[in-house]
mmCIF file of C-alpha atoms in Angstrom:
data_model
loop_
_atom_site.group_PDB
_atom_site.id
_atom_site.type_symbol
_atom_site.label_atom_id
_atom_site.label_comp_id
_atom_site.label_asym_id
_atom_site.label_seq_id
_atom_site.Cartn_x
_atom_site.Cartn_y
_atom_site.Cartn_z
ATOM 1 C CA UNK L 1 64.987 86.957 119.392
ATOM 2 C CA UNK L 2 65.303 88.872 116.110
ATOM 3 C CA UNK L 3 66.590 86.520 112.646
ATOM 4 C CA UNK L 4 69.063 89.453 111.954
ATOM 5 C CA UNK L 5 70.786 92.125 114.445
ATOM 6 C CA UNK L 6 70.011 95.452 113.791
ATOM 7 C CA UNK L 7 70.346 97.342 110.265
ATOM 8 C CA UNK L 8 72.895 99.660 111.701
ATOM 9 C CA UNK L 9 74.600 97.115 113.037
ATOM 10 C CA UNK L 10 75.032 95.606 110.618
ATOM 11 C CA UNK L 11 76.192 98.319 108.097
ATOM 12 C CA UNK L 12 78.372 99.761 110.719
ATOM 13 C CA UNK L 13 80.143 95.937 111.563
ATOM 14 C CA UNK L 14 79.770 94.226 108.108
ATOM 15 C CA UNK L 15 83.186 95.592 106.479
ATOM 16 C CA UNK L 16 85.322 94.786 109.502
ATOM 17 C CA UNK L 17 83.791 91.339 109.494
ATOM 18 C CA UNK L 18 84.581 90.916 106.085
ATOM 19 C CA UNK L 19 88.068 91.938 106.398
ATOM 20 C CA UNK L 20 89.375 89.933 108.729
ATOM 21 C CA UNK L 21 86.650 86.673 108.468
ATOM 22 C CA UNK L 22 87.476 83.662 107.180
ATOM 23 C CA UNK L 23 85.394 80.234 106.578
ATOM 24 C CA UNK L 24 82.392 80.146 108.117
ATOM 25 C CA UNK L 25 82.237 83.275 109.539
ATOM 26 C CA UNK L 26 83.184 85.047 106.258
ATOM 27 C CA UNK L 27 79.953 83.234 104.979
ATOM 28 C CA UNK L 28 77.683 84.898 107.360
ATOM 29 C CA UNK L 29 79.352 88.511 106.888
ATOM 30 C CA UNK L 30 78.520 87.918 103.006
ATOM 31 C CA UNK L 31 75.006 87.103 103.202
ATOM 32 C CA UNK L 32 74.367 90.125 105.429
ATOM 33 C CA UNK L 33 75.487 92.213 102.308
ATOM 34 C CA UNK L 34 73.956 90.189 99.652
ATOM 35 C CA UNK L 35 76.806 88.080 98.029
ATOM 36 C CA UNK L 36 77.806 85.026 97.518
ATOM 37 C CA UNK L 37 81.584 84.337 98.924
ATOM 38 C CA UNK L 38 83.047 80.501 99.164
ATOM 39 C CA UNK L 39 84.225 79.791 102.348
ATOM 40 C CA UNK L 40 88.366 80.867 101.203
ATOM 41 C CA UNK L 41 86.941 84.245 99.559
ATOM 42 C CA UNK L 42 88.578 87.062 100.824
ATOM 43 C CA UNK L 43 90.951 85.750 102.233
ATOM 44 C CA UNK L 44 94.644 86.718 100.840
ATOM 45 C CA UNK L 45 95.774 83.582 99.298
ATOM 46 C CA UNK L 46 92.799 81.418 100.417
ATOM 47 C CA UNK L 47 92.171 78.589 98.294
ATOM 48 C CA UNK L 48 90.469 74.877 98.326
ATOM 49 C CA UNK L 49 92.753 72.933 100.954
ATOM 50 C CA UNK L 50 92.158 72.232 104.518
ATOM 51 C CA UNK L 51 89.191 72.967 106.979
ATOM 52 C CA UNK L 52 89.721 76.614 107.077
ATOM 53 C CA UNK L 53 89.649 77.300 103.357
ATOM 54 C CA UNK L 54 92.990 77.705 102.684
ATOM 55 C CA UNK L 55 95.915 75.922 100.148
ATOM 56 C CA UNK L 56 99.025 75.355 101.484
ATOM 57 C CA UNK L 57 100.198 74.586 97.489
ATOM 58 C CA UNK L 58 103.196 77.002 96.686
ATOM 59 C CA UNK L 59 102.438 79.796 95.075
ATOM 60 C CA UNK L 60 98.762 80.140 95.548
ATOM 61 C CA UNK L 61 98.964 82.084 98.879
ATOM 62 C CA UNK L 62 99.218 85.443 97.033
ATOM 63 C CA UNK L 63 96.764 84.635 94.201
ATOM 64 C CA UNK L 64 94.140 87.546 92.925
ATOM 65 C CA UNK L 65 90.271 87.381 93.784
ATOM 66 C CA UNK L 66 88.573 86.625 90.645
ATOM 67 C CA UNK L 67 85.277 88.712 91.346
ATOM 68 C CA UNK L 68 82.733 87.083 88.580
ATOM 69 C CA UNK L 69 79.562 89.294 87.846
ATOM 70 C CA UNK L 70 76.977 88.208 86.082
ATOM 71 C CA UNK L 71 74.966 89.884 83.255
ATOM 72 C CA UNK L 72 71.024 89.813 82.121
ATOM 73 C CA UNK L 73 68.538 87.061 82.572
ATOM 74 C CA UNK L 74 71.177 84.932 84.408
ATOM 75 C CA UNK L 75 72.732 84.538 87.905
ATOM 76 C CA UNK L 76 75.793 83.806 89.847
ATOM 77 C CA UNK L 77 75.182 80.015 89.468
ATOM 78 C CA UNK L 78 75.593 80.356 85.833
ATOM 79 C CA UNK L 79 79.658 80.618 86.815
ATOM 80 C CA UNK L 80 79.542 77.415 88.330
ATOM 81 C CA UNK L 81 81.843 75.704 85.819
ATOM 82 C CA UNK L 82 84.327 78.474 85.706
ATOM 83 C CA UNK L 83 84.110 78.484 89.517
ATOM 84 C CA UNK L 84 84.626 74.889 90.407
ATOM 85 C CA UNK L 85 87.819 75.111 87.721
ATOM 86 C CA UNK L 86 89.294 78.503 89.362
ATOM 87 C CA UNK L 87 89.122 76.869 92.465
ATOM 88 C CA UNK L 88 91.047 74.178 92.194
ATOM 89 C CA UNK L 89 93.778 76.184 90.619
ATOM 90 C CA UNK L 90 93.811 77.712 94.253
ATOM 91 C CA UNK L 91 91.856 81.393 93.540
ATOM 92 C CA UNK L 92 89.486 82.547 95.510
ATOM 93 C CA UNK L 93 86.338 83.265 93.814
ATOM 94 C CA UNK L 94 83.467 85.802 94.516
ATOM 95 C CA UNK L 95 80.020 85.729 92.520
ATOM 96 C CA UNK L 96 78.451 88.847 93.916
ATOM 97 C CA UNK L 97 74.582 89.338 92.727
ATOM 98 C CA UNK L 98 73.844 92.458 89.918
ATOM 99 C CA UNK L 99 71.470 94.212 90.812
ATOM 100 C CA UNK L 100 70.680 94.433 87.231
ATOM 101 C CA UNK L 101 68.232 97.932 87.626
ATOM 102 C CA UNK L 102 70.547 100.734 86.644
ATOM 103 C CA UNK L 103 73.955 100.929 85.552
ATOM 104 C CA UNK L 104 74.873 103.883 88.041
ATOM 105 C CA UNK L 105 73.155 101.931 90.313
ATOM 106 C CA UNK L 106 74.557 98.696 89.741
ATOM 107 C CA UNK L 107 78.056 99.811 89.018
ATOM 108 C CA UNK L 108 77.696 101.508 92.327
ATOM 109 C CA UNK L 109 76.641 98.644 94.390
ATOM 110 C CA UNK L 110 79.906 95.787 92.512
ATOM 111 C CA UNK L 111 81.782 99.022 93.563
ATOM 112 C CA UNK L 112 80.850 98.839 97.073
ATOM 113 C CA UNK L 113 81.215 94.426 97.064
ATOM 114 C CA UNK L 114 85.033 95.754 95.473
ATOM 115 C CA UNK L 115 85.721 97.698 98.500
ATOM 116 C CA UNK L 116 85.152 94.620 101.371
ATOM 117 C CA UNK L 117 88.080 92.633 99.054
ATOM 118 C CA UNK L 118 91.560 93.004 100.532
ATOM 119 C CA UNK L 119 94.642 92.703 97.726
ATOM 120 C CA UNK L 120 94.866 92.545 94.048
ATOM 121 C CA UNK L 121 91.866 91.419 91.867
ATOM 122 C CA UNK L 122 90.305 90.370 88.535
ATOM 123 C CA UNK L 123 87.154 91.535 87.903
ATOM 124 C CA UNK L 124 85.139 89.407 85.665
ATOM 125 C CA UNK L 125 82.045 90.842 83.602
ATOM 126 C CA UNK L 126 79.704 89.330 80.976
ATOM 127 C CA UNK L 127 77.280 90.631 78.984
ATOM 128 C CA UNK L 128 75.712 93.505 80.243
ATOM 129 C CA UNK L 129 78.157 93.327 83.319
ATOM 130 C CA UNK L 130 81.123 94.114 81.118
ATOM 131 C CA UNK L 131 79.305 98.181 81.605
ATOM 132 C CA UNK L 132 79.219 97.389 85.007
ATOM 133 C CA UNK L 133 82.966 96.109 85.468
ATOM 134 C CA UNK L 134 83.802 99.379 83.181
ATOM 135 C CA UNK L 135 82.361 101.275 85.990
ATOM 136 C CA UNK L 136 82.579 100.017 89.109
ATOM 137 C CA UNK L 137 86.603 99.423 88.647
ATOM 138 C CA UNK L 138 87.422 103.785 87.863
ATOM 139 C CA UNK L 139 89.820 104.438 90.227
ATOM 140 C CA UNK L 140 90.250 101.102 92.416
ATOM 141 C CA UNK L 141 94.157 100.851 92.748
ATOM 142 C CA UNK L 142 93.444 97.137 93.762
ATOM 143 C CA UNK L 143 91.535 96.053 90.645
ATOM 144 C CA UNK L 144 94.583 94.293 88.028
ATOM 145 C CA UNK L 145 92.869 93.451 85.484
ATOM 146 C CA UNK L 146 89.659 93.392 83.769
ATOM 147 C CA UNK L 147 88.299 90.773 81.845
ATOM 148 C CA UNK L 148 85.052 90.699 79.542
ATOM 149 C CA UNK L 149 83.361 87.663 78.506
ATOM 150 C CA UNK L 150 81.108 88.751 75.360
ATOM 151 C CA UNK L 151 80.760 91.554 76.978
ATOM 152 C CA UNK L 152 79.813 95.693 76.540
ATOM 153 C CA UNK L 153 83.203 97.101 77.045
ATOM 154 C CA UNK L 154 81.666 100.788 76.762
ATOM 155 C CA UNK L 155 83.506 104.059 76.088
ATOM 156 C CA UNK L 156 82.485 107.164 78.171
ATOM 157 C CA UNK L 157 79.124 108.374 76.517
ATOM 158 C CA UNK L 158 78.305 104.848 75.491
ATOM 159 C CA UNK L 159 75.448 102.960 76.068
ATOM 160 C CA UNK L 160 74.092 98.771 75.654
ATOM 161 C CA UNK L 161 71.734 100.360 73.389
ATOM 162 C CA UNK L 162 73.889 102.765 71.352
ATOM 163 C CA UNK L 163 76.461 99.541 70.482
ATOM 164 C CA UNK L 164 73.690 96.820 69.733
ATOM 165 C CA UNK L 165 72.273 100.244 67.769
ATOM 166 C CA UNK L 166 75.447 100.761 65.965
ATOM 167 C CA UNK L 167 76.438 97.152 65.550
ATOM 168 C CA UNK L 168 72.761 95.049 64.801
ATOM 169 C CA UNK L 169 72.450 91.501 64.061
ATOM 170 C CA UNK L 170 71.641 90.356 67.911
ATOM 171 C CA UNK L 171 68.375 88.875 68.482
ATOM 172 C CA UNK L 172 67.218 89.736 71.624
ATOM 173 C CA UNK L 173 65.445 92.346 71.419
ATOM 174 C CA UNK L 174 62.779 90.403 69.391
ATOM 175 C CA UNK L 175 62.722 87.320 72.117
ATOM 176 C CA UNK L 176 62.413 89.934 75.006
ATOM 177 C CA UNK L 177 59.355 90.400 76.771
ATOM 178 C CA UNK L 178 58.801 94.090 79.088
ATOM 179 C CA UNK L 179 57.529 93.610 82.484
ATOM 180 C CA UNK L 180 56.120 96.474 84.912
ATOM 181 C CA UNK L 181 57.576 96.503 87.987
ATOM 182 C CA UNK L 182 57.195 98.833 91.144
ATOM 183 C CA UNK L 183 60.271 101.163 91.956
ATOM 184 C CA UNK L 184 61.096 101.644 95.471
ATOM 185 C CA UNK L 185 59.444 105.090 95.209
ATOM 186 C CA UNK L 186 55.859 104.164 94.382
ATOM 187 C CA UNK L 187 56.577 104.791 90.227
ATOM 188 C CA UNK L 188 56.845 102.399 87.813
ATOM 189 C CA UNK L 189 59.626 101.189 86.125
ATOM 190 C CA UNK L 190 59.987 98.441 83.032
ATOM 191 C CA UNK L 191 62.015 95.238 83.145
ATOM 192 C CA UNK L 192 62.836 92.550 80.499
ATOM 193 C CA UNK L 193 62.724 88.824 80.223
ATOM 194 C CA UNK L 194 63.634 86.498 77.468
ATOM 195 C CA UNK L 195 60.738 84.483 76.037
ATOM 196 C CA UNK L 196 61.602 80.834 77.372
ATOM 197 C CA UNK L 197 60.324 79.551 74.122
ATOM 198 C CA UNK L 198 63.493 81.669 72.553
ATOM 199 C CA UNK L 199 65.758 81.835 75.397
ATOM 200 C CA UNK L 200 68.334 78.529 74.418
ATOM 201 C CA UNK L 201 68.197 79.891 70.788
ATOM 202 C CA UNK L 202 69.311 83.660 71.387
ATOM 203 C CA UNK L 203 71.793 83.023 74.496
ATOM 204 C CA UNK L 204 72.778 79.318 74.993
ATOM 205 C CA UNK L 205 72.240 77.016 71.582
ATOM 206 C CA UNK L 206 74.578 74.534 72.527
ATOM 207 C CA UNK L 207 73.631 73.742 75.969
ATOM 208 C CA UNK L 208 71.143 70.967 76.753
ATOM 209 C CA UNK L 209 67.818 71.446 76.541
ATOM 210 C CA UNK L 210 67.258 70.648 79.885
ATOM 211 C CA UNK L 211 69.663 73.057 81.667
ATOM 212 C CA UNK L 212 68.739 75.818 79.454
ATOM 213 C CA UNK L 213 64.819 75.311 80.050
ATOM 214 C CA UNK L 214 66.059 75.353 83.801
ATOM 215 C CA UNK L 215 68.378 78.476 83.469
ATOM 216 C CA UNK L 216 65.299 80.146 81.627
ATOM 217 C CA UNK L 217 62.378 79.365 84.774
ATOM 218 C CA UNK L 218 65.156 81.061 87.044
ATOM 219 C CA UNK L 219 66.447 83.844 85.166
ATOM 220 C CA UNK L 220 66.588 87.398 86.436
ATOM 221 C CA UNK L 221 65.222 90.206 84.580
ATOM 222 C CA UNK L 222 67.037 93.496 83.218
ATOM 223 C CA UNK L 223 65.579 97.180 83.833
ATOM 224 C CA UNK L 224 65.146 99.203 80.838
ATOM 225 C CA UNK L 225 67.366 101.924 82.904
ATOM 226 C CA UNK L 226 70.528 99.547 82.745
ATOM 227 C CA UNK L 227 69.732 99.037 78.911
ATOM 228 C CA UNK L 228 70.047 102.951 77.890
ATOM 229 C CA UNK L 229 72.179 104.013 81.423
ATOM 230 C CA UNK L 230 75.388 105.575 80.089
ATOM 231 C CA UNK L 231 78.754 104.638 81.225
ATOM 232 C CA UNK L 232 80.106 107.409 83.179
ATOM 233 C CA UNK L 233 83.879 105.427 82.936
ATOM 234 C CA UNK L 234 86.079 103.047 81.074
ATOM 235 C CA UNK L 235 88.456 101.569 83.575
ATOM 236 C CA UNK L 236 89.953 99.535 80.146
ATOM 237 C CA UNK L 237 91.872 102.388 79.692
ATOM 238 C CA UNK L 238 94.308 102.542 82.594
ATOM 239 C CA UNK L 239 93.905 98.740 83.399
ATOM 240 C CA UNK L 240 94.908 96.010 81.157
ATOM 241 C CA UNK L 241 91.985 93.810 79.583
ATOM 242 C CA UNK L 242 91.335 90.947 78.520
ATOM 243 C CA UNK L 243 88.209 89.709 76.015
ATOM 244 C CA UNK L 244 86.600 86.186 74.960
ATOM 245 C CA UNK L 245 84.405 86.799 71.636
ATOM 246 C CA UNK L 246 81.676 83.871 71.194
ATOM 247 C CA UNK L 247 82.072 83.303 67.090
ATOM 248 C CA UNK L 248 78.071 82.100 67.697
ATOM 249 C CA UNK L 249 77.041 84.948 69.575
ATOM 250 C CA UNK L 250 73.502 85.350 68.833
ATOM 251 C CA UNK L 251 72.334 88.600 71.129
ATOM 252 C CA UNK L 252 75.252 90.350 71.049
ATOM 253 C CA UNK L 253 76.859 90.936 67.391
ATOM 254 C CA UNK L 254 80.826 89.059 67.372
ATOM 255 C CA UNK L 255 81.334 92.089 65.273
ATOM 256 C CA UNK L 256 80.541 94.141 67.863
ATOM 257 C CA UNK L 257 82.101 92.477 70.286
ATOM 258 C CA UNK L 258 85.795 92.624 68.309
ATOM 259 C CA UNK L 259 85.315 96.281 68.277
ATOM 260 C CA UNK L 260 85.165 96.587 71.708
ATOM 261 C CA UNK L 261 87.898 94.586 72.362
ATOM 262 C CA UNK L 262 90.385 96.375 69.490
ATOM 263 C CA UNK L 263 89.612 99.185 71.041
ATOM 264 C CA UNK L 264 90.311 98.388 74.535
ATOM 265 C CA UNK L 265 93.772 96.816 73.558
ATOM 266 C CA UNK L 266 92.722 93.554 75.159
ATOM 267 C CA UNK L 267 94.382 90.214 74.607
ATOM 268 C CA UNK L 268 91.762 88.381 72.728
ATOM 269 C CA UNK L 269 90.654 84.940 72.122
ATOM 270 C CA UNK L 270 87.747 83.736 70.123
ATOM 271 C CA UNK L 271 85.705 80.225 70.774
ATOM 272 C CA UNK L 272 82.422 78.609 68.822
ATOM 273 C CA UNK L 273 80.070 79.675 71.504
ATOM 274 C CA UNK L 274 76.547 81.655 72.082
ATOM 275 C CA UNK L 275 76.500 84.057 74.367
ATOM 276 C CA UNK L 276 76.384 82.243 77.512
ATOM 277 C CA UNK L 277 80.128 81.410 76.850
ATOM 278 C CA UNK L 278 80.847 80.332 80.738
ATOM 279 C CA UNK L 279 77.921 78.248 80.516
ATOM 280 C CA UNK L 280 78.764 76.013 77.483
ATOM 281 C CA UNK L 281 82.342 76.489 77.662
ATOM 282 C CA UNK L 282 83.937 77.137 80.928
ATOM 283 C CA UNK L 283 87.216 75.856 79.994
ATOM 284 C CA UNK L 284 88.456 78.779 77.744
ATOM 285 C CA UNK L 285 86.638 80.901 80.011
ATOM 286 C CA UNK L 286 88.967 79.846 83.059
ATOM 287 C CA UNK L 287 91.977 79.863 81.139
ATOM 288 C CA UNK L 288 91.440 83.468 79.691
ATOM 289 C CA UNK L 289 90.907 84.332 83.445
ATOM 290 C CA UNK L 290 93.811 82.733 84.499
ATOM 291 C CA UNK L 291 95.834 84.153 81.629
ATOM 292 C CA UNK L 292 94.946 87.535 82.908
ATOM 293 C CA UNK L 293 95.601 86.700 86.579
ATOM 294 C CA UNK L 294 99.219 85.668 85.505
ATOM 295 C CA UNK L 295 99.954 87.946 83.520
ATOM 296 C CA UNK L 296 99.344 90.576 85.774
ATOM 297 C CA UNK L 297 101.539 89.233 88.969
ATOM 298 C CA UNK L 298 103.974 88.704 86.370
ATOM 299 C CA UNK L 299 103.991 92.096 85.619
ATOM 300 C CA UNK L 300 103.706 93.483 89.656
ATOM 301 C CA UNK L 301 106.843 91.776 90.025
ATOM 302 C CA UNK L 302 109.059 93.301 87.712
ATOM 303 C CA UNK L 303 110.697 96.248 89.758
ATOM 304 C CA UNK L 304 109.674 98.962 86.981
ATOM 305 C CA UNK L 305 106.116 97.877 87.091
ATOM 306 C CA UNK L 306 105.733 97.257 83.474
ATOM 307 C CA UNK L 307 105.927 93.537 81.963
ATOM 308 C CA UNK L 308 108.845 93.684 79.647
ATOM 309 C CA UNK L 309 107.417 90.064 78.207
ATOM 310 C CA UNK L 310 104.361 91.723 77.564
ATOM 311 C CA UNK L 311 105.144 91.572 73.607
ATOM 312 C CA UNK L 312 107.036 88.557 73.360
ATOM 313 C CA UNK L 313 103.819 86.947 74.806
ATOM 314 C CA UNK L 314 101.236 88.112 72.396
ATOM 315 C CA UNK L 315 103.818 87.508 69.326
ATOM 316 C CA UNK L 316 104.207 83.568 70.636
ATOM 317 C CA UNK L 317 102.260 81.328 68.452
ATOM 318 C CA UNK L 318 98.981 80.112 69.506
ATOM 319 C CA UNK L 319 98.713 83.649 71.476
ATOM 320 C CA UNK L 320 95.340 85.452 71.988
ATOM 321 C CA UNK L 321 95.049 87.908 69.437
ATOM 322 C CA UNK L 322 95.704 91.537 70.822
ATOM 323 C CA UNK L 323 94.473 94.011 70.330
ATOM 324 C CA UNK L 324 95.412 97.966 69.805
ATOM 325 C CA UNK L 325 94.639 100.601 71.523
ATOM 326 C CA UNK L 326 93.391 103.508 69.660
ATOM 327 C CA UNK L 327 91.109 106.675 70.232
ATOM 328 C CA UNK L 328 87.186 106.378 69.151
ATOM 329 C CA UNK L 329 84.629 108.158 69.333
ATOM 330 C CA UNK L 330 81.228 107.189 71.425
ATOM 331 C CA UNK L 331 79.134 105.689 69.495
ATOM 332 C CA UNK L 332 76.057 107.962 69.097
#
């Protein structure tokens, strides 16, 4: 008897399974497509109590899917301290893998992970994955909010490349070592690790030197098409954002990163941390996710559909910073 059933089979079964699956069964469905789902993801409301993965807490029935995507020479287990504190606030979580080969590509396939999701969600992105998350939410009615964790939040035209270009200071590109790899189509293609001699330094300084030495054997490589692939959208512009800046960011400039949020008009908050952010600090990380999760059903409940506390929250005290949206022009 075969491992699997057959491929189309499986394609033609795998986004009916999803829909309406739930606990185990919802883990199988995932795997065929490549993701990781707890046992409560996707399912509206689904959360950490009882043996079929849901809460039975008020309020947490109706609670987004936080969809967390990682970015380069990482993987979904590097949201495991975000994840473990989402979930016992009662969301259900999804850490789908990125491809990490193309941004078209890539954007494409979170797109498609998106699509097997039913009701509202917040789509997570760091790093690299914040191009990704740009993309892959254009024109999903069900995607809330959008929330980058030192993370490319690229313009139309806009590349990783052009914004490290236009905004230098990051380091990786001097701990990064290219890699030939074989396309699916016989040609060649280039991919990038970090140096594990440099790779706590650039991404994670103030994480153990054991768990970053760890993080470093298993990391997954970038394509050098994902690196110069320009964004083809920028979903910050129709849905509301949110934005962490790591003060001690050393591969991706904080000046760059303050740009990006200014000009996305995302609620901002800044913490001491290197670019793994959700690594070292998962804590602000959860909360900014939270915030945004919130703030959103807050604002789907009104009966004009726009959050008339919107203001009064940023001008609180102790508010994120927000930021304003204003035109810009790619940077070439």
């Amino acid at each position: 008897m075969p491992l699997l059933p057959p491929a189309s089979r499986i394609h033609r079964t795998a986004r009916s399974r999803l829909r309406r699956a739930s606990g185990a069964v919802a883990l199988v469905a995932a795997a065929l497509l490549g993701t990781v789902v707890p046992s409560h993801a996707g399912t509206p409301g689904g959360g950490d109590g009882g043996a079929g993965g849901t809460d039975s807490r008020p309020g947490h029935r109706d609670r987004p899917t936080v969809v967390l995507v990682h970015g380069a020479f990482s993987d979904g287990s590097a949201w495991r301290g975000v994840i473990k504190r989402l979930r016992h606030q009662g969301y259900p979580v999804i850490a789908p893998a990125n491809p990490l080969r193309d941004l078209a590509g890539d954007s494409a396939y979170i797109a498609s992970v998106l699509r097997t999701i039913e009701g509202p969600v917040v789509l997570v992105g760091h790093s690299y994955a914040g191009a990704v998350i740009s993309n892959a939410a254009a024109g999903d009615p069900d995607v809330k909010a959008l929330v980058y964790i030192a993370a490319f939040a690229l313009d139309v035209g806009e590349s990783t490349e052009t914004i490290s270009e236009a905004f230098p200071g990051g380091e990786v590109s001097e701990a990064v070592v290219p890699v030939p790899y074989t396309r699916p189509d016989g040609g060649t293609g280039t991919e990038f690790y970090v140096r594990r001699d440099r790779y706590r330094q650039v991404l994670m300084a103030d994480v153990p030197r054991r768990e970053a030495a760890l993080m470093a054997v298993y990391q997954r490589p970038i394509g050098l098409a994902a690196v110069t692939g320009v964004s083809r959208a920028a979903a910050w512009r129709t849905i509301p954002s949110w934005f962490l800046v790591a003060r001690e960011d050393r591969a991706l400039s904080p000046a760059a990163e303050r740009f990006m949020a200014r000009r996305a008009g995302a609620r901002t908050v800044e913490v001491d941390a290197p670019h793994f952010a959700h690594v070292s600090h998962p804590g602000p990380v959860a909360r900014l996710i939270t915030d945004a999760a919130e703030h959103t059903a807050h604002a789907a409940r009104l009966p004009d559909g726009h959050d008339r506390d919107a203001q009064d929250d940023r001008d609180r005290p102790g508010a994120p910073v927000a930021g304003r949206r204003a035109a810009q022009a790619p940077v070439a």
